[in-house]
mmCIF file of C-alpha atoms and ligand atoms in Angstrom:
data_model
loop_
_atom_site.group_PDB
_atom_site.id
_atom_site.type_symbol
_atom_site.label_atom_id
_atom_site.label_comp_id
_atom_site.label_asym_id
_atom_site.label_seq_id
_atom_site.Cartn_x
_atom_site.Cartn_y
_atom_site.Cartn_z
ATOM 1 C CA MET A 329 0.000 0.000 0.000
ATOM 2 C CA MET A 330 1.243 3.485 -0.814
ATOM 3 C CA THR A 331 -0.759 5.711 1.461
ATOM 4 C CA ASN A 332 0.166 9.322 1.976
ATOM 5 C CA LYS A 333 -2.817 10.506 3.977
ATOM 6 C CA THR A 334 -4.188 8.407 6.783
ATOM 7 C CA VAL A 335 -6.732 8.877 9.522
ATOM 8 C CA ILE A 336 -6.080 6.597 12.483
ATOM 9 C CA SER A 337 -8.194 6.322 15.611
ATOM 10 C CA SER A 338 -8.294 4.264 18.786
ATOM 11 C CA GLY A 339 -11.234 1.955 19.349
ATOM 12 C CA HIS A 340 -13.975 2.800 21.872
ATOM 13 C CA ALA A 341 -13.705 5.909 24.052
ATOM 14 C CA LYS A 342 -12.576 7.390 27.329
ATOM 15 C CA TYR A 343 -16.046 6.844 28.827
ATOM 16 C CA VAL A 344 -17.142 3.921 26.639
ATOM 17 C CA ARG A 345 -14.494 1.389 27.493
ATOM 18 C CA GLY A 346 -13.529 -1.669 25.501
ATOM 19 C CA ALA A 347 -12.097 -4.965 26.666
ATOM 20 C CA SER A 348 -9.988 -5.160 29.780
ATOM 21 C CA CYS A 349 -8.051 -7.990 31.368
ATOM 22 C CA TYR A 350 -4.247 -8.227 31.664
ATOM 23 C CA ILE A 351 -4.132 -4.955 29.717
ATOM 24 C CA ASP A 352 -6.810 -2.370 28.961
ATOM 25 C CA GLU A 353 -7.929 -2.064 25.344
ATOM 26 C CA VAL A 354 -8.609 1.689 25.295
ATOM 27 C CA ASP A 355 -5.359 2.626 27.041
ATOM 28 C CA GLU A 356 -3.250 0.427 24.782
ATOM 29 C CA ALA A 357 -5.054 1.393 21.576
ATOM 30 C CA ARG A 358 -4.363 5.044 22.363
ATOM 31 C CA LYS A 359 -0.678 4.356 22.971
ATOM 32 C CA ALA A 360 -0.376 2.371 19.752
ATOM 33 C CA VAL A 361 -2.213 5.003 17.680
ATOM 34 C CA ASP A 362 0.051 7.757 19.045
ATOM 35 C CA GLN A 363 3.181 5.779 18.236
ATOM 36 C CA VAL A 364 2.026 4.728 14.760
ATOM 37 C CA ALA A 365 1.105 8.357 14.004
ATOM 38 C CA GLU A 366 4.571 9.451 15.063
ATOM 39 C CA TYR A 367 6.163 6.916 12.746
ATOM 40 C CA LEU A 368 3.885 7.951 9.860
ATOM 41 C CA ASN A 369 5.032 11.539 10.395
ATOM 42 C CA GLU A 370 8.607 10.355 10.339
ATOM 43 C CA LEU A 371 7.887 8.666 7.004
ATOM 44 C CA GLY A 372 6.651 11.964 5.581
ATOM 45 C CA CYS A 373 2.973 10.964 5.541
ATOM 46 C CA THR A 374 0.066 13.159 6.521
ATOM 47 C CA VAL A 375 -1.726 11.631 9.476
ATOM 48 C CA TYR A 376 -4.758 12.653 11.514
ATOM 49 C CA LYS A 377 -5.358 10.800 14.757
ATOM 50 C CA PHE A 378 -8.446 10.654 16.896
ATOM 51 C CA HIS A 379 -9.272 9.531 20.417
ATOM 52 C CA ASP A 380 -12.861 9.938 21.565
ATOM 53 C CA ASP A 381 -12.751 11.745 24.911
ATOM 54 C CA THR A 382 -16.381 12.839 25.120
ATOM 55 C CA SER A 383 -18.927 10.202 24.031
ATOM 56 C CA LYS A 384 -20.974 8.572 26.772
ATOM 57 C CA THR A 385 -22.810 5.958 24.703
ATOM 58 C CA GLN A 386 -21.711 3.374 22.170
ATOM 59 C CA ARG A 387 -23.805 4.957 19.439
ATOM 60 C CA ASP A 388 -22.309 8.414 20.062
ATOM 61 C CA ASN A 389 -18.876 6.829 20.138
ATOM 62 C CA ILE A 390 -19.159 5.140 16.732
ATOM 63 C CA ASN A 391 -20.735 8.279 15.261
ATOM 64 C CA ALA A 392 -17.946 10.481 16.625
ATOM 65 C CA ILE A 393 -15.216 8.211 15.237
ATOM 66 C CA VAL A 394 -16.853 7.856 11.820
ATOM 67 C CA LYS A 395 -17.573 11.578 11.626
ATOM 68 C CA TYR A 396 -13.963 12.459 12.382
ATOM 69 C CA HIS A 397 -12.621 10.051 9.754
ATOM 70 C CA ASN A 398 -15.028 11.246 7.073
ATOM 71 C CA SER A 399 -14.233 14.912 7.792
ATOM 72 C CA LYS A 400 -10.615 14.509 6.629
ATOM 73 C CA GLU A 401 -9.136 14.285 3.183
ATOM 74 C CA ARG A 402 -7.349 10.916 3.223
ATOM 75 C CA ASP A 403 -6.590 7.679 1.381
ATOM 76 C CA LEU A 404 -7.066 5.235 4.229
ATOM 77 C CA ASP A 405 -8.965 4.830 7.500
ATOM 78 C CA VAL A 406 -7.403 2.754 10.273
ATOM 79 C CA SER A 407 -8.933 1.773 13.594
ATOM 80 C CA VAL A 408 -6.885 0.153 16.365
ATOM 81 C CA HIS A 409 -8.452 -2.320 18.780
ATOM 82 C CA PHE A 410 -7.532 -5.200 21.034
ATOM 83 C CA ASN A 411 -9.458 -8.447 21.085
ATOM 84 C CA ALA A 412 -10.911 -10.456 23.954
ATOM 85 C CA ALA A 413 -12.384 -13.930 24.375
ATOM 86 C CA SER A 414 -11.609 -15.607 27.717
ATOM 87 C CA LYS A 415 -8.588 -15.841 29.983
ATOM 88 C CA THR A 416 -5.889 -18.123 28.641
ATOM 89 C CA ASP A 417 -2.141 -18.694 28.715
ATOM 90 C CA ASN A 418 -2.239 -19.830 25.091
ATOM 91 C CA PRO A 419 -1.391 -17.574 22.172
ATOM 92 C CA ARG A 420 -4.352 -16.160 20.232
ATOM 93 C CA GLY A 421 -2.829 -13.558 17.961
ATOM 94 C CA VAL A 422 -3.419 -10.649 15.630
ATOM 95 C CA GLU A 423 -6.228 -10.250 13.105
ATOM 96 C CA VAL A 424 -7.250 -7.453 10.772
ATOM 97 C CA LEU A 425 -10.885 -6.824 9.859
ATOM 98 C CA TYR A 426 -12.189 -5.405 6.607
ATOM 99 C CA TYR A 427 -15.591 -4.884 4.991
ATOM 100 C CA SER A 428 -15.114 -4.247 1.285
ATOM 101 C CA ASP A 429 -13.377 -7.094 -0.583
ATOM 102 C CA SER A 430 -11.067 -4.548 -2.169
ATOM 103 C CA ASN A 431 -9.447 -4.106 1.252
ATOM 104 C CA LYS A 432 -8.904 -7.801 1.889
ATOM 105 C CA LYS A 433 -5.359 -7.789 0.540
ATOM 106 C CA LEU A 434 -4.322 -4.859 2.738
ATOM 107 C CA ALA A 435 -5.884 -6.563 5.759
ATOM 108 C CA GLU A 436 -3.992 -9.774 4.985
ATOM 109 C CA ASN A 437 -0.724 -7.929 4.504
ATOM 110 C CA MET A 438 -1.170 -5.978 7.722
ATOM 111 C CA SER A 439 -1.959 -9.052 9.800
ATOM 112 C CA GLN A 440 0.982 -10.950 8.363
ATOM 113 C CA ALA A 441 3.369 -8.024 8.812
ATOM 114 C CA ILE A 442 2.433 -7.537 12.470
ATOM 115 C CA SER A 443 2.750 -11.276 13.069
ATOM 116 C CA LYS A 444 6.146 -11.439 11.419
ATOM 117 C CA ALA A 445 7.511 -8.392 13.241
ATOM 118 C CA SER A 446 6.284 -9.464 16.674
ATOM 119 C CA GLY A 447 5.835 -13.229 16.847
ATOM 120 C CA LEU A 448 2.091 -12.870 17.502
ATOM 121 C CA LYS A 449 0.130 -15.676 15.857
ATOM 122 C CA ASN A 450 -1.313 -14.603 12.510
ATOM 123 C CA ARG A 451 -5.094 -15.051 12.480
ATOM 124 C CA GLY A 452 -5.248 -13.220 9.176
ATOM 125 C CA ALA A 453 -7.853 -11.054 7.507
ATOM 126 C CA LYS A 454 -11.496 -11.371 8.530
ATOM 127 C CA LYS A 455 -14.457 -9.955 6.652
ATOM 128 C CA ARG A 456 -16.889 -8.123 8.960
ATOM 129 C CA THR A 457 -19.992 -6.448 7.584
ATOM 130 C CA GLY A 458 -21.589 -5.400 10.869
ATOM 131 C CA LEU A 459 -19.052 -3.006 12.339
ATOM 132 C CA GLY A 460 -19.964 0.672 12.530
ATOM 133 C CA PHE A 461 -16.453 1.891 11.807
ATOM 134 C CA LEU A 462 -16.006 -0.250 8.677
ATOM 135 C CA LYS A 463 -19.537 0.474 7.474
ATOM 136 C CA GLY A 464 -19.519 4.189 8.173
ATOM 137 C CA THR A 465 -16.159 5.312 6.840
ATOM 138 C CA SER A 466 -16.133 6.176 3.165
ATOM 139 C CA LYS A 467 -12.515 5.387 2.232
ATOM 140 C CA PRO A 468 -10.620 2.080 2.212
ATOM 141 C CA ALA A 469 -10.597 0.961 5.829
ATOM 142 C CA ILE A 470 -9.100 -1.678 8.089
ATOM 143 C CA LEU A 471 -9.632 -2.422 11.756
ATOM 144 C CA ILE A 472 -6.581 -3.894 13.462
ATOM 145 C CA GLU A 473 -7.099 -6.188 16.472
ATOM 146 C CA ILE A 474 -3.487 -6.186 17.634
ATOM 147 C CA CYS A 475 -3.794 -9.064 20.103
ATOM 148 C CA PHE A 476 -6.001 -10.465 22.882
ATOM 149 C CA VAL A 477 -6.074 -8.615 26.207
ATOM 150 C CA ASP A 478 -6.892 -11.900 27.980
ATOM 151 C CA SER A 479 -4.089 -14.070 26.556
ATOM 152 C CA VAL A 480 -0.998 -14.059 28.764
ATOM 153 C CA THR A 481 1.188 -15.049 25.818
ATOM 154 C CA ASP A 482 -0.213 -12.332 23.570
ATOM 155 C CA VAL A 483 0.176 -9.648 26.228
ATOM 156 C CA ASN A 484 3.780 -10.646 26.943
ATOM 157 C CA ILE A 485 4.646 -10.511 23.252
ATOM 158 C CA TYR A 486 2.785 -7.233 22.789
ATOM 159 C CA GLU A 487 4.545 -5.533 25.685
ATOM 160 C CA ASP A 488 7.919 -6.798 24.527
ATOM 161 C CA LYS A 489 7.382 -5.909 20.838
ATOM 162 C CA PHE A 490 5.276 -2.748 21.131
ATOM 163 C CA ASP A 491 7.731 -0.650 19.154
ATOM 164 C CA GLU A 492 8.223 -3.254 16.410
ATOM 165 C CA ILE A 493 4.440 -3.574 16.036
ATOM 166 C CA CYS A 494 3.920 0.186 15.703
ATOM 167 C CA ARG A 495 6.787 0.501 13.240
ATOM 168 C CA VAL A 496 5.497 -2.244 10.987
ATOM 169 C CA ILE A 497 1.953 -0.837 11.019
ATOM 170 C CA ALA A 498 3.315 2.531 9.852
ATOM 171 C CA GLU A 499 5.515 0.851 7.244
ATOM 172 C CA THR A 500 2.676 -1.277 5.902
ATOM 173 C CA ILE A 501 0.351 1.736 5.660
ATOM 174 C CA SER A 502 2.906 3.938 3.928
ATOM 175 C CA GLY A 503 4.710 1.340 1.840
ATOM 176 C CA LYS A 504 7.939 2.918 3.082
ATOM 177 C CA MET A 505 10.604 1.710 5.479
ATOM 178 C CA LEU A 506 11.644 3.567 8.612
ATOM 179 C CA ALA A 507 15.330 4.164 9.223
ATOM 180 C CA VAL A 508 16.914 1.358 11.203
ATOM 181 C CA VAL A 509 17.304 2.314 14.839
ATOM 182 C CA LYS A 510 20.928 2.958 15.643
ATOM 183 C CA LYS A 511 22.107 1.005 18.633
ATOM 184 C CA ALA A 512 23.503 3.100 21.461
ATOM 185 C CA SER A 513 27.227 3.423 20.837
ATOM 186 C CA THR A 514 29.232 1.076 22.963
ATOM 187 C CA LYS A 515 32.427 2.397 24.453
ATOM 188 C CA LYS A 516 35.541 0.365 23.826
ATOM 189 C CA TYR A 517 38.838 0.432 25.695
ATOM 190 C CA HIS A 518 42.440 -0.441 24.902
ATOM 191 C CA THR A 519 45.063 -1.169 27.516
ATOM 192 C CA VAL A 520 48.350 0.468 26.583
ATOM 193 C CA VAL A 521 51.321 -1.874 26.160
ATOM 194 C CA LYS A 522 55.008 -1.160 25.606
ATOM 195 C CA GLY A 523 55.625 0.423 22.198
ATOM 196 C CA ASP A 524 52.071 1.784 21.735
ATOM 197 C CA THR A 525 51.626 5.263 20.351
ATOM 198 C CA VAL A 526 48.395 7.214 20.126
ATOM 199 C CA SER A 527 48.618 7.324 16.355
ATOM 200 C CA ALA A 528 49.144 3.550 16.111
ATOM 201 C CA ILE A 529 46.208 2.931 18.460
ATOM 202 C CA ALA A 530 44.045 5.321 16.411
ATOM 203 C CA ARG A 531 44.896 3.359 13.274
ATOM 204 C CA GLU A 532 44.251 0.033 14.978
ATOM 205 C CA TYR A 533 40.733 1.059 16.061
ATOM 206 C CA ASP A 534 39.947 3.062 12.938
ATOM 207 C CA THR A 535 39.539 6.338 14.801
ATOM 208 C CA THR A 536 41.494 9.602 15.084
ATOM 209 C CA ILE A 537 44.164 10.805 17.502
ATOM 210 C CA ALA A 538 42.004 13.873 18.187
ATOM 211 C CA LYS A 539 39.136 11.686 19.391
ATOM 212 C CA ILE A 540 41.401 9.567 21.578
ATOM 213 C CA LYS A 541 42.910 12.745 23.023
ATOM 214 C CA SER A 542 39.500 14.182 23.850
ATOM 215 C CA TRP A 543 37.906 10.972 25.217
ATOM 216 C CA ASN A 544 40.888 10.409 27.517
ATOM 217 C CA LYS A 545 41.768 14.040 28.267
ATOM 218 C CA LEU A 546 45.342 13.550 27.105
ATOM 219 C CA ASP A 547 47.820 16.416 27.362
ATOM 220 C CA SER A 548 49.132 18.249 24.326
ATOM 221 C CA LYS A 549 52.017 15.826 24.018
ATOM 222 C CA TYR A 550 49.645 12.840 23.875
ATOM 223 C CA THR A 551 51.340 11.310 26.893
ATOM 224 C CA ILE A 552 50.227 7.751 27.611
ATOM 225 C CA TRP A 553 51.646 5.080 29.875
ATOM 226 C CA ILE A 554 51.855 1.318 30.001
ATOM 227 C CA GLY A 555 48.785 -0.228 31.649
ATOM 228 C CA GLN A 556 46.610 2.855 30.976
ATOM 229 C CA LYS A 557 43.082 2.129 29.827
ATOM 230 C CA LEU A 558 42.278 4.298 26.866
ATOM 231 C CA ARG A 559 38.811 4.760 25.437
ATOM 232 C CA VAL A 560 39.094 4.072 21.702
ATOM 233 C CA GLU A 561 35.441 4.056 20.579
HETATM 234 ZN ZN1 ZN B 906 -12.520 -3.160 20.492
#
């Protein structure tokens, strides 16, 4: 999918709560939507996000979500939910719901991508014709059920792979890849032996004498001594 403009919203509402067990659906959906929106911004996409903070009834809630989506110029509507069935230790997994058959492929791709990035079981794409969000929104739409709030295995995976899940949702929506996260630089040390010089050490570790001087606060003569631990990276 190459989507430049997306509206993404969290399922349910502040006062019309969704499923709750080991984690709370509304709280987690909001977190995920915020993170996905951030990644879509990073990818240069236009994104509008919505959390319903006012509705007091289910009908008002669906209407508010649908109205927000339909008020924006966009290519795709995305709703984020979490599933529930009954308490279990077993894995249940991710599924992505769609209404129009033309969105089946995107739903399949999304479910598979989240599964692959996280290790959540892939339940795949499911056609649903009775859901207010899918029925009411006028653009291509998918509803992501990230995992089950009442599966211990799902919740553990979700909490561990939250960032990976949000990244891959943004990447699948946009058809673009996010920059790979740079690992925090690890410091490296060299213990000075007889015959070492700063310039030789700099060459050995593919760095510069200026960096070694600054990391180790060497004097202007680059004085070092045998047994000294020098930071070299
Ligand atoms: Zn839900």
